[in-house]
Amino acid sequence: GNYRADVTMHISSPVKKINNDSTVEENHRCYKINNVYINTDFNLRQPDSQSNDTILFDDYFFINKLSGQFKYSTLTRKIFIKKGDLFKLDKLEDTHRHLANLQVFKFININFIETSEDKLDCIIQLTTMPKQSFSFETEGTHSTGKLGVAGNVVYRNKNSFKGAEIIELKLKGALEAQS
C-alpha cells in the first residue's frame, strides 16, 4: 500500500579452488591504490613506445615525451584516484567523466595492475586530439516562406595555455531569397 518493499541482498564470498576437487571460501579483498601513472602522450598504434621519463607531481607519476604539454595541476584536479585510497568504482567513473569533459583527449584508458596482494597501480593513458581544427557547417533556412542557405566556419584551438582550455572562433553567414 505504501509502495515499499523490504529487500535483503546476500553477496556470496569468492570461492577459490585448491585442488581439482576441493574449494575454499575467501573474504572479498579490498585494494588500495599504490601508484598512479599518467601518460599524456599515449599512442594507440605504438603502445610499447612510451617514454621512460617520469615526473613526480603531487603523488602522481607523469610519463610523457612532450614535457610541459599540460599543466600538471589541471590534470590532477580531474583525477579522483589517489595514492593510498581504497579502490572505488565511483572514483574511477568520476575520473573518466571529468577527463572526457576537458574535450582535449581522443582516448582515455584507465587500467589497474595488481602489484601485491592488496595493492593496485593505476595507469591512465591519454591520447590527445589535434591541437587545431577547422570545421565547415551548412544549413538550409526557411523563414516566412523564403528559402535560404547559411554556413558556419569554426576554428578551434585546444590547450593554448596548457590548461586544457578551448578557444573557438565562429564565422556565420546566411543568404535568403527576397521578393
Short mmCIF file of C-alpha atoms in Angstrom, two decimals:
data_model
loop_
_atom_site.label_atom_id
_atom_site.label_comp_id
_atom_site.label_asym_id
_atom_site.label_seq_id
_atom_site.Cartn_x
_atom_site.Cartn_y
_atom_site.Cartn_z
CA GLY A 1 0.00 0.00 0.00
CA ASN A 2 2.90 2.43 0.60
CA TYR A 3 4.93 1.36 -2.47
CA ARG A 4 7.76 -0.03 -0.36
CA ALA A 5 9.36 -3.44 -0.15
CA ASP A 6 11.91 -4.98 2.16
CA VAL A 7 14.86 -6.25 0.16
CA THR A 8 17.71 -8.33 1.54
CA MET A 9 20.82 -8.80 -0.57
CA HIS A 10 23.29 -11.58 0.08
CA ILE A 11 26.71 -11.32 -1.55
CA SER A 12 28.47 -14.63 -1.82
CA SER A 13 32.09 -14.91 -0.86
CA PRO A 14 34.50 -15.75 -3.68
CA VAL A 15 35.38 -19.40 -3.99
CA LYS A 16 38.98 -20.46 -4.63
CA LYS A 17 39.91 -23.88 -5.99
CA ILE A 18 42.72 -25.55 -4.07
CA ASN A 19 42.87 -28.85 -5.89
CA ASN A 20 40.78 -30.31 -8.65
CA ASP A 21 38.13 -31.42 -6.17
CA SER A 22 38.19 -29.00 -3.18
CA THR A 23 37.28 -25.34 -2.80
CA VAL A 24 37.63 -22.76 -0.05
CA GLU A 25 35.59 -19.61 0.55
CA GLU A 26 37.61 -16.39 0.92
CA ASN A 27 36.71 -12.91 2.06
CA HIS A 28 36.35 -10.18 -0.55
CA ARG A 29 39.61 -8.31 -0.90
CA CYS A 30 39.93 -4.55 -0.53
CA TYR A 31 42.55 -2.99 -2.76
CA LYS A 32 44.49 0.18 -2.03
CA ILE A 33 45.94 2.38 -4.75
CA ASN A 34 49.74 2.10 -4.78
CA ASN A 35 50.96 4.47 -7.53
CA VAL A 36 49.13 6.46 -10.20
CA TYR A 37 50.87 6.80 -13.57
CA ILE A 38 49.56 9.28 -16.15
CA ASN A 39 50.76 9.02 -19.74
CA THR A 40 49.69 12.21 -21.55
CA ASP A 41 51.20 11.13 -24.87
CA PHE A 42 49.87 7.58 -25.30
CA ASN A 43 49.92 6.30 -28.89
CA LEU A 44 47.38 3.57 -29.67
CA ARG A 45 49.32 2.45 -32.74
CA GLN A 46 52.55 2.03 -30.78
CA PRO A 47 51.53 1.24 -27.18
CA ASP A 48 55.02 0.00 -26.23
CA SER A 49 56.81 3.14 -27.41
CA GLN A 50 56.29 5.13 -24.23
CA SER A 51 58.96 7.26 -22.66
CA ASN A 52 60.85 6.20 -19.56
CA ASP A 53 60.93 9.81 -18.39
CA THR A 54 58.70 10.27 -15.34
CA ILE A 55 57.97 13.39 -13.36
CA LEU A 56 56.53 13.20 -9.84
CA PHE A 57 53.87 15.83 -9.10
CA ASP A 58 51.55 15.60 -6.04
CA ASP A 59 51.97 11.79 -5.71
CA TYR A 60 51.24 11.29 -9.44
CA PHE A 61 53.85 9.99 -11.88
CA PHE A 62 53.59 11.72 -15.27
CA ILE A 63 55.04 9.73 -18.18
CA ASN A 64 55.47 11.90 -21.24
CA LYS A 65 57.76 12.69 -24.12
CA LEU A 66 56.33 16.17 -24.58
CA SER A 67 57.27 17.73 -21.28
CA GLY A 68 55.02 20.62 -20.37
CA GLN A 69 52.21 19.68 -22.76
CA PHE A 70 49.67 20.21 -19.95
CA LYS A 71 49.80 21.92 -16.61
CA TYR A 72 50.03 19.01 -14.19
CA SER A 73 47.68 20.72 -11.74
CA THR A 74 44.96 20.89 -14.41
CA LEU A 75 45.01 17.12 -14.82
CA THR A 76 45.42 16.21 -11.14
CA ARG A 77 42.30 18.23 -10.27
CA LYS A 78 40.33 15.96 -12.62
CA ILE A 79 41.75 12.68 -11.27
CA PHE A 80 39.98 11.33 -8.18
CA ILE A 81 42.07 8.16 -7.85
CA LYS A 82 44.68 8.94 -5.21
CA LYS A 83 47.63 7.05 -3.77
CA GLY A 84 46.72 5.31 -0.51
CA ASP A 85 42.94 5.40 -1.08
CA LEU A 86 40.82 2.29 -1.37
CA PHE A 87 39.76 1.37 -4.90
CA LYS A 88 36.22 2.62 -5.54
CA LEU A 89 34.37 2.29 -8.81
CA ASP A 90 32.70 5.70 -8.46
CA LYS A 91 36.10 7.42 -8.29
CA LEU A 92 37.15 5.62 -11.46
CA GLU A 93 33.96 6.73 -13.25
CA ASP A 94 34.30 10.33 -11.97
CA THR A 95 37.90 10.46 -13.19
CA HIS A 96 36.95 9.20 -16.64
CA ARG A 97 34.00 11.61 -16.92
CA HIS A 98 35.99 14.68 -15.78
CA LEU A 99 38.89 13.92 -18.14
CA ALA A 100 36.43 13.47 -21.03
CA ASN A 101 34.74 16.79 -20.18
CA LEU A 102 38.03 18.59 -20.83
CA GLN A 103 37.43 17.78 -24.55
CA VAL A 104 41.15 17.63 -25.36
CA PHE A 105 41.59 13.83 -25.25
CA LYS A 106 40.60 11.49 -28.06
CA PHE A 107 41.06 8.32 -25.97
CA ILE A 108 41.08 7.85 -22.21
CA ASN A 109 42.08 4.44 -20.92
CA ILE A 110 42.36 3.65 -17.19
CA ASN A 111 43.87 0.29 -16.19
CA PHE A 112 44.86 -1.28 -12.90
CA ILE A 113 47.71 -3.71 -12.29
CA GLU A 114 47.90 -5.76 -9.11
CA THR A 115 51.34 -5.14 -7.59
CA SER A 116 50.96 -7.07 -4.34
CA GLU A 117 48.22 -8.93 -2.52
CA ASP A 118 46.20 -5.81 -1.71
CA LYS A 119 47.71 -3.01 -3.82
CA LEU A 120 46.97 -1.74 -7.33
CA ASP A 121 48.92 0.54 -9.64
CA CYS A 122 46.67 2.79 -11.71
CA ILE A 123 47.78 3.56 -15.26
CA ILE A 124 45.94 6.39 -17.04
CA GLN A 125 46.65 6.54 -20.78
CA LEU A 126 45.59 9.73 -22.57
CA THR A 127 45.70 10.33 -26.32
CA THR A 128 45.33 13.99 -27.22
CA MET A 129 43.19 15.36 -30.04
CA PRO A 130 44.78 17.55 -32.70
CA LYS A 131 45.53 20.97 -31.23
CA GLN A 132 43.84 22.93 -34.02
CA SER A 133 40.82 22.13 -36.14
CA PHE A 134 38.58 23.74 -38.73
CA SER A 135 35.03 22.72 -39.49
CA PHE A 136 32.52 23.86 -42.07
CA GLU A 137 28.80 23.62 -41.48
CA THR A 138 25.97 24.33 -43.89
CA GLU A 139 22.24 24.52 -43.35
CA GLY A 140 19.10 25.35 -45.23
CA THR A 141 16.84 28.07 -43.86
CA HIS A 142 13.15 28.73 -44.24
CA SER A 143 11.53 31.76 -42.64
CA THR A 144 8.25 33.38 -43.60
CA GLY A 145 8.04 31.33 -46.78
CA LYS A 146 11.50 32.39 -48.03
CA LEU A 147 14.21 29.81 -48.70
CA GLY A 148 17.84 30.44 -47.94
CA VAL A 149 21.17 28.95 -47.11
CA ALA A 150 23.52 29.53 -44.16
CA GLY A 151 27.03 28.43 -43.39
CA ASN A 152 29.50 28.42 -40.49
CA VAL A 153 33.27 28.27 -40.41
CA VAL A 154 34.55 27.20 -36.99
CA TYR A 155 38.17 27.34 -35.81
CA ARG A 156 39.08 25.57 -32.56
CA ASN A 157 42.38 25.77 -30.72
CA LYS A 158 42.71 23.33 -27.83
CA ASN A 159 45.11 23.68 -24.92
CA SER A 160 46.56 27.05 -25.97
CA PHE A 161 47.71 27.96 -22.49
CA LYS A 162 48.42 24.36 -21.34
CA GLY A 163 45.35 24.35 -19.09
CA ALA A 164 43.08 22.24 -21.38
CA GLU A 165 41.14 25.34 -22.48
CA ILE A 166 39.34 25.56 -25.81
CA ILE A 167 39.33 28.74 -27.90
CA GLU A 168 36.61 28.76 -30.56
CA LEU A 169 36.09 31.34 -33.29
CA LYS A 170 32.94 31.06 -35.37
CA LEU A 171 32.01 32.96 -38.51
CA LYS A 172 28.43 32.63 -39.74
CA GLY A 173 26.88 33.89 -42.93
CA ALA A 174 23.45 33.47 -44.46
CA LEU A 175 21.60 34.30 -47.68
CA GLU A 176 17.86 34.40 -48.05
CA ALA A 177 15.66 35.00 -51.09
CA GLN A 178 13.71 38.28 -51.08
CA SER A 179 10.68 39.09 -53.15
#
